[in-house]
């Protein structure tokens, strides 16, 4: 057996980056550039608490985006996440207002999302219906349930809820909230699941080529049902974290969150066609959205709608980048 000398393997072969990692690295570069602009324009932007505040303000979005990452990796989509977040917050606020013990409320709230996600996954698999249509129906159902529970906002005054919402975990002179710790824990579990478990390998295989995965004997149907259940669970956790953040439940809360979530996942480098992406990329995507909002807040003269405009432009750019990477792979 002969080996090819290192010099004969081509110049600078050591720095070549796998194409599936290009979108994630582009997101990281974009985040660093945006943060550098913020630091150069606003002295207070370099304060580490500003970074912590981005996590605090977007902890619930990060959790929901992690669940969406699983779905998009299989080539699917879940339009119900924002409504499930709202329904979870509404159910929690309503039950707490009726005097139900917080532990029971947490259990019920955590069961709502997975139950709906499991039901949608079963319909998608057994009836072979497009995820877009099924999750759209789930979105209308969950949003309708919010209005059925109450047509107005329900404040949360429960002692456990308010103490959890106001708890500050000190890190030197700065702090984070309980929601940030929960979000980071969800990220860690999700990253481990995708990288080191059979479920994670099945998710990537199905997203790459579902027909080949089926011929290989992989449990395609069971995996699809699992990812929508996971997305529902993450939405339920996100709803609880949002109720911590706002200390209320409202029927119109989290409207459009499904679009922000999809944007974060795509900007984070996950291919909409499935099969390629990382949870770390999703974290970067959420941070990009958070930095955009923070820059606009620091500026003070721009409307909040500029956030949507910039996100739209970034989505176009990253979709084109994904397309170019896909062409190079052929």
CSV table of C-alpha atoms in Angstrom, one decimal:
chain,number,residue,atom,x,y,z
A,1,UNK,CA,0.0,0.0,0.0
A,2,UNK,CA,1.4,3.4,-1.0
A,3,UNK,CA,0.6,6.8,0.4
A,4,UNK,CA,0.5,10.1,-1.4
A,5,UNK,CA,3.1,12.6,-0.1
A,6,UNK,CA,1.6,15.6,1.7
A,7,UNK,CA,3.1,17.9,-0.9
A,8,UNK,CA,1.4,16.0,-3.7
A,9,UNK,CA,-2.1,16.4,-2.2
A,10,UNK,CA,-2.5,19.9,-3.5
A,11,UNK,CA,-1.6,23.3,-2.1
A,12,UNK,CA,-3.1,24.5,1.2
A,13,UNK,CA,-5.4,21.5,1.4
A,14,UNK,CA,-5.4,21.9,5.2
A,15,UNK,CA,-7.7,25.0,5.2
A,16,UNK,CA,-10.4,23.7,2.9
A,17,UNK,CA,-13.8,23.8,4.6
A,18,UNK,CA,-16.5,21.2,4.0
A,19,UNK,CA,-19.2,22.8,1.9
A,20,UNK,CA,-21.9,21.9,4.4
A,21,UNK,CA,-20.1,24.2,7.0
A,22,UNK,CA,-19.9,27.2,4.6
A,23,UNK,CA,-23.3,28.7,5.6
A,24,UNK,CA,-22.6,28.3,9.3
A,25,UNK,CA,-19.2,30.0,8.9
A,26,UNK,CA,-20.8,32.8,6.9
A,27,UNK,CA,-23.3,33.3,9.7
A,28,UNK,CA,-20.5,33.4,12.3
A,29,UNK,CA,-18.6,36.0,10.1
A,30,UNK,CA,-21.8,38.1,9.7
A,31,UNK,CA,-22.4,38.0,13.5
A,32,UNK,CA,-18.8,39.1,14.2
A,33,UNK,CA,-19.0,41.9,11.7
A,34,UNK,CA,-22.3,43.2,13.1
A,35,UNK,CA,-21.0,43.0,16.6
A,36,UNK,CA,-17.9,44.9,15.5
A,37,UNK,CA,-20.0,47.6,13.9
A,38,UNK,CA,-22.0,47.9,17.2
A,39,UNK,CA,-18.9,48.2,19.3
A,40,UNK,CA,-17.4,50.8,16.9
A,41,UNK,CA,-20.5,52.9,16.9
A,42,UNK,CA,-21.7,52.7,20.5
A,43,UNK,CA,-19.3,52.5,23.5
A,44,UNK,CA,-21.9,50.7,25.7
A,45,UNK,CA,-22.3,47.9,23.1
A,46,UNK,CA,-19.0,46.3,24.2
A,47,UNK,CA,-20.5,45.7,27.7
A,48,UNK,CA,-20.9,41.9,28.2
A,49,UNK,CA,-24.3,42.5,29.7
A,50,UNK,CA,-25.5,43.6,26.2
A,51,UNK,CA,-24.7,40.1,25.0
A,52,UNK,CA,-26.4,38.5,28.0
A,53,UNK,CA,-29.4,40.7,27.3
A,54,UNK,CA,-29.6,39.3,23.8
A,55,UNK,CA,-29.9,35.8,25.3
A,56,UNK,CA,-32.4,37.0,27.9
A,57,UNK,CA,-34.6,38.7,25.3
A,58,UNK,CA,-34.5,35.8,22.8
A,59,UNK,CA,-34.3,32.7,25.1
A,60,UNK,CA,-37.8,31.5,24.2
A,61,UNK,CA,-37.1,32.1,20.5
A,62,UNK,CA,-33.9,30.0,20.7
A,63,UNK,CA,-35.7,27.1,22.2
A,64,UNK,CA,-38.4,27.1,19.6
A,65,UNK,CA,-35.8,27.5,16.8
A,66,UNK,CA,-34.0,24.4,18.1
A,67,UNK,CA,-37.2,22.4,17.6
A,68,UNK,CA,-37.7,23.9,14.2
A,69,UNK,CA,-34.1,22.8,13.3
A,70,UNK,CA,-35.1,19.1,13.8
A,71,UNK,CA,-38.1,19.6,11.5
A,72,UNK,CA,-36.3,21.5,8.7
A,73,UNK,CA,-33.4,19.0,8.8
A,74,UNK,CA,-35.9,16.3,7.6
A,75,UNK,CA,-37.1,18.6,4.8
A,76,UNK,CA,-40.3,19.5,6.7
A,77,UNK,CA,-41.8,22.7,8.1
A,78,UNK,CA,-43.8,23.6,11.2
A,79,UNK,CA,-46.0,26.6,11.0
A,80,UNK,CA,-47.7,26.0,14.3
A,81,UNK,CA,-44.9,26.8,16.6
A,82,UNK,CA,-45.9,30.5,17.3
A,83,UNK,CA,-49.5,29.5,18.1
A,84,UNK,CA,-48.4,26.6,20.3
A,85,UNK,CA,-46.1,29.0,22.2
A,86,UNK,CA,-49.1,31.4,22.7
A,87,UNK,CA,-51.5,28.5,23.7
A,88,UNK,CA,-49.0,27.2,26.2
A,89,UNK,CA,-48.7,30.7,27.8
A,90,UNK,CA,-52.4,31.2,27.8
A,91,UNK,CA,-53.1,27.8,29.4
A,92,UNK,CA,-50.4,28.5,32.0
A,93,UNK,CA,-51.8,31.9,32.8
A,94,UNK,CA,-55.4,30.7,33.0
A,95,UNK,CA,-54.6,27.7,35.2
A,96,UNK,CA,-52.5,29.8,37.5
A,97,UNK,CA,-55.3,32.3,37.8
A,98,UNK,CA,-57.6,29.5,38.8
A,99,UNK,CA,-55.3,28.6,41.7
A,100,UNK,CA,-53.8,25.4,40.2
A,101,UNK,CA,-50.5,24.4,41.7
A,102,UNK,CA,-47.5,25.6,39.6
A,103,UNK,CA,-46.1,22.0,39.3
A,104,UNK,CA,-49.3,20.8,37.8
A,105,UNK,CA,-49.4,23.8,35.5
A,106,UNK,CA,-45.9,23.1,34.3
A,107,UNK,CA,-46.7,19.4,33.6
A,108,UNK,CA,-49.9,20.3,31.7
A,109,UNK,CA,-48.1,23.0,29.7
A,110,UNK,CA,-45.3,20.7,28.8
A,111,UNK,CA,-47.7,18.1,27.5
A,112,UNK,CA,-49.7,20.4,25.2
A,113,UNK,CA,-47.0,21.0,22.6
A,114,UNK,CA,-45.8,17.4,22.2
A,115,UNK,CA,-49.3,16.1,22.0
A,116,UNK,CA,-50.2,18.4,19.2
A,117,UNK,CA,-46.9,17.8,17.5
A,118,UNK,CA,-47.3,14.0,17.7
A,119,UNK,CA,-50.8,14.4,16.2
A,120,UNK,CA,-49.6,16.5,13.3
A,121,UNK,CA,-46.7,14.1,12.7
A,122,UNK,CA,-49.0,11.1,12.6
A,123,UNK,CA,-51.3,12.9,10.1
A,124,UNK,CA,-48.3,13.9,7.9
A,125,UNK,CA,-46.9,10.3,7.9
A,126,UNK,CA,-50.0,8.1,7.8
A,127,UNK,CA,-52.0,10.2,5.4
A,128,UNK,CA,-49.0,11.4,3.4
A,129,UNK,CA,-50.1,15.1,3.5
A,130,UNK,CA,-47.7,18.0,3.1
A,131,UNK,CA,-46.3,19.3,6.4
A,132,UNK,CA,-47.2,22.9,5.3
A,133,UNK,CA,-50.9,22.1,5.2
A,134,UNK,CA,-51.0,20.0,8.4
A,135,UNK,CA,-49.0,22.5,10.5
A,136,UNK,CA,-51.0,25.4,9.0
A,137,UNK,CA,-54.2,23.7,10.4
A,138,UNK,CA,-52.3,23.2,13.7
A,139,UNK,CA,-51.5,26.9,13.7
A,140,UNK,CA,-55.2,27.9,13.3
A,141,UNK,CA,-56.3,25.4,15.9
A,142,UNK,CA,-53.8,26.5,18.5
A,143,UNK,CA,-54.5,30.2,17.9
A,144,UNK,CA,-58.2,29.6,18.1
A,145,UNK,CA,-57.8,27.8,21.4
A,146,UNK,CA,-56.0,30.9,22.7
A,147,UNK,CA,-59.0,33.1,21.9
A,148,UNK,CA,-61.4,30.5,23.3
A,149,UNK,CA,-59.5,30.5,26.6
A,150,UNK,CA,-59.7,34.3,26.8
A,151,UNK,CA,-60.1,37.2,24.4
A,152,UNK,CA,-58.0,39.4,26.6
A,153,UNK,CA,-54.6,39.2,28.3
A,154,UNK,CA,-54.3,37.2,31.5
A,155,UNK,CA,-51.8,38.5,34.0
A,156,UNK,CA,-49.7,36.0,36.0
A,157,UNK,CA,-49.3,36.8,39.8
A,158,UNK,CA,-48.4,33.3,41.1
A,159,UNK,CA,-45.4,33.5,43.5
A,160,UNK,CA,-43.4,30.7,41.9
A,161,UNK,CA,-43.8,32.1,38.4
A,162,UNK,CA,-42.9,35.7,39.4
A,163,UNK,CA,-39.9,34.6,41.4
A,164,UNK,CA,-38.6,32.4,38.5
A,165,UNK,CA,-39.2,35.3,36.1
A,166,UNK,CA,-37.3,37.8,38.4
A,167,UNK,CA,-34.5,35.5,39.5
A,168,UNK,CA,-31.0,36.8,38.4
A,169,UNK,CA,-28.1,34.4,38.2
A,170,UNK,CA,-25.0,36.5,38.8
A,171,UNK,CA,-21.9,36.1,36.6
A,172,UNK,CA,-19.4,38.5,38.1
A,173,UNK,CA,-21.0,42.0,37.8
A,174,UNK,CA,-23.5,40.8,35.2
A,175,UNK,CA,-26.4,38.4,35.2
A,176,UNK,CA,-28.6,36.1,33.2
A,177,UNK,CA,-32.1,34.7,33.9
A,178,UNK,CA,-33.5,31.2,34.5
A,179,UNK,CA,-34.8,31.3,30.9
A,180,UNK,CA,-31.2,31.6,29.5
A,181,UNK,CA,-30.1,28.5,31.5
A,182,UNK,CA,-33.1,26.5,30.3
A,183,UNK,CA,-32.4,27.6,26.7
A,184,UNK,CA,-28.8,26.6,26.8
A,185,UNK,CA,-29.7,23.2,28.4
A,186,UNK,CA,-32.1,22.6,25.5
A,187,UNK,CA,-29.4,23.6,23.0
A,188,UNK,CA,-26.9,21.2,24.6
A,189,UNK,CA,-29.4,18.2,24.6
A,190,UNK,CA,-30.4,18.9,21.0
A,191,UNK,CA,-26.8,19.2,19.8
A,192,UNK,CA,-25.9,15.9,21.5
A,193,UNK,CA,-29.0,14.2,20.1
A,194,UNK,CA,-28.2,15.2,16.5
A,195,UNK,CA,-24.5,14.4,16.7
A,196,UNK,CA,-24.4,11.2,18.8
A,197,UNK,CA,-27.7,9.4,18.7
A,198,UNK,CA,-29.4,7.1,16.2
A,199,UNK,CA,-32.3,9.6,16.1
A,200,UNK,CA,-29.9,12.3,15.0
A,201,UNK,CA,-28.4,10.1,12.3
A,202,UNK,CA,-31.8,9.2,11.0
A,203,UNK,CA,-32.9,12.9,10.9
A,204,UNK,CA,-29.9,13.7,8.6
A,205,UNK,CA,-30.4,10.7,6.5
A,206,UNK,CA,-34.1,11.4,5.9
A,207,UNK,CA,-33.4,15.0,5.1
A,208,UNK,CA,-30.7,14.0,2.6
A,209,UNK,CA,-32.8,11.5,0.7
A,210,UNK,CA,-36.0,10.0,2.2
A,211,UNK,CA,-36.3,7.3,-0.4
A,212,UNK,CA,-32.8,6.1,0.1
A,213,UNK,CA,-33.3,6.2,3.9
A,214,UNK,CA,-36.5,4.1,3.4
A,215,UNK,CA,-34.6,1.5,1.3
A,216,UNK,CA,-31.9,1.3,3.9
A,217,UNK,CA,-34.5,0.2,6.4
A,218,UNK,CA,-34.4,3.4,8.5
A,219,UNK,CA,-37.6,4.2,10.5
A,220,UNK,CA,-38.7,7.2,8.3
A,221,UNK,CA,-42.2,7.5,9.6
A,222,UNK,CA,-41.3,7.1,13.2
A,223,UNK,CA,-38.5,9.7,12.8
A,224,UNK,CA,-40.8,12.2,11.2
A,225,UNK,CA,-43.4,11.8,13.9
A,226,UNK,CA,-40.6,12.2,16.5
A,227,UNK,CA,-39.3,15.5,15.0
A,228,UNK,CA,-42.7,17.1,15.1
A,229,UNK,CA,-43.2,15.9,18.7
A,230,UNK,CA,-39.8,17.4,19.5
A,231,UNK,CA,-40.8,20.7,17.8
A,232,UNK,CA,-44.0,20.7,19.9
A,233,UNK,CA,-42.1,20.1,23.1
A,234,UNK,CA,-39.7,22.9,22.3
A,235,UNK,CA,-42.7,25.2,21.5
A,236,UNK,CA,-44.2,24.3,24.9
A,237,UNK,CA,-41.0,25.1,26.7
A,238,UNK,CA,-40.7,28.3,24.7
A,239,UNK,CA,-44.3,29.2,25.8
A,240,UNK,CA,-43.4,28.7,29.4
A,241,UNK,CA,-40.3,30.8,29.0
A,242,UNK,CA,-42.3,33.5,27.2
A,243,UNK,CA,-44.8,33.5,30.1
A,244,UNK,CA,-41.8,34.1,32.5
A,245,UNK,CA,-40.6,36.9,30.2
A,246,UNK,CA,-44.0,38.7,30.0
A,247,UNK,CA,-45.7,37.4,33.2
A,248,UNK,CA,-48.9,37.1,31.2
A,249,UNK,CA,-50.7,35.2,28.5
A,250,UNK,CA,-52.4,36.9,25.6
A,251,UNK,CA,-54.3,35.5,22.6
A,252,UNK,CA,-52.2,37.5,20.1
A,253,UNK,CA,-48.8,37.0,21.7
A,254,UNK,CA,-46.1,35.4,19.5
A,255,UNK,CA,-47.9,36.2,16.2
A,256,UNK,CA,-45.4,35.7,13.4
A,257,UNK,CA,-42.9,33.8,15.7
A,258,UNK,CA,-43.0,30.9,13.3
A,259,UNK,CA,-41.5,33.2,10.6
A,260,UNK,CA,-38.8,34.5,12.9
A,261,UNK,CA,-38.0,31.0,13.9
A,262,UNK,CA,-37.6,29.8,10.3
A,263,UNK,CA,-35.5,32.9,9.5
A,264,UNK,CA,-33.2,32.1,12.4
A,265,UNK,CA,-32.8,28.5,11.4
A,266,UNK,CA,-32.1,29.4,7.7
A,267,UNK,CA,-29.8,32.2,8.5
A,268,UNK,CA,-28.0,29.7,10.8
A,269,UNK,CA,-27.1,27.6,7.8
A,270,UNK,CA,-29.7,24.8,7.9
A,271,UNK,CA,-30.8,23.9,4.3
A,272,UNK,CA,-34.5,24.3,3.7
A,273,UNK,CA,-34.4,21.1,1.7
A,274,UNK,CA,-33.0,19.2,4.7
A,275,UNK,CA,-30.1,17.0,5.4
A,276,UNK,CA,-27.6,19.7,6.4
A,277,UNK,CA,-27.4,22.0,9.4
A,278,UNK,CA,-26.3,22.3,13.0
A,279,UNK,CA,-27.9,23.4,16.2
A,280,UNK,CA,-24.8,25.7,16.7
A,281,UNK,CA,-25.8,27.4,13.5
A,282,UNK,CA,-29.3,28.0,14.8
A,283,UNK,CA,-27.8,29.6,17.9
A,284,UNK,CA,-25.9,32.0,15.7
A,285,UNK,CA,-29.0,32.7,13.6
A,286,UNK,CA,-30.9,33.7,16.7
A,287,UNK,CA,-28.0,35.9,17.9
A,288,UNK,CA,-27.9,37.6,14.5
A,289,UNK,CA,-31.6,38.5,14.9
A,290,UNK,CA,-30.9,39.7,18.4
A,291,UNK,CA,-28.0,41.8,17.4
A,292,UNK,CA,-30.0,43.5,14.6
A,293,UNK,CA,-32.7,44.4,17.1
A,294,UNK,CA,-30.1,45.7,19.6
A,295,UNK,CA,-28.4,47.8,17.0
A,296,UNK,CA,-31.7,49.4,16.0
A,297,UNK,CA,-32.5,50.0,19.7
A,298,UNK,CA,-29.2,51.7,20.3
A,299,UNK,CA,-29.6,53.9,17.2
A,300,UNK,CA,-33.0,55.1,18.5
A,301,UNK,CA,-33.9,56.9,15.2
A,302,UNK,CA,-35.0,53.8,13.2
A,303,UNK,CA,-38.4,52.1,13.3
A,304,UNK,CA,-38.6,48.6,14.6
A,305,UNK,CA,-39.8,47.6,11.1
A,306,UNK,CA,-36.2,47.9,10.0
A,307,UNK,CA,-35.6,44.7,11.8
A,308,UNK,CA,-37.9,42.9,9.4
A,309,UNK,CA,-36.4,44.6,6.4
A,310,UNK,CA,-32.8,43.6,7.4
A,311,UNK,CA,-33.9,40.0,8.2
A,312,UNK,CA,-35.6,39.8,4.8
A,313,UNK,CA,-32.4,40.9,3.0
A,314,UNK,CA,-30.4,38.4,5.0
A,315,UNK,CA,-32.8,35.6,4.2
A,316,UNK,CA,-32.4,36.3,0.5
A,317,UNK,CA,-28.6,36.3,0.8
A,318,UNK,CA,-28.5,33.0,2.7
A,319,UNK,CA,-30.9,31.3,0.4
A,320,UNK,CA,-28.8,32.3,-2.5
A,321,UNK,CA,-25.7,31.1,-0.6
A,322,UNK,CA,-27.4,27.7,0.0
A,323,UNK,CA,-28.2,27.5,-3.7
A,324,UNK,CA,-24.6,28.3,-4.7
A,325,UNK,CA,-23.3,25.7,-2.3
A,326,UNK,CA,-25.8,23.1,-3.7
A,327,UNK,CA,-24.6,23.8,-7.2
A,328,UNK,CA,-21.0,23.4,-6.3
A,329,UNK,CA,-21.8,20.0,-4.7
A,330,UNK,CA,-23.3,18.7,-8.0
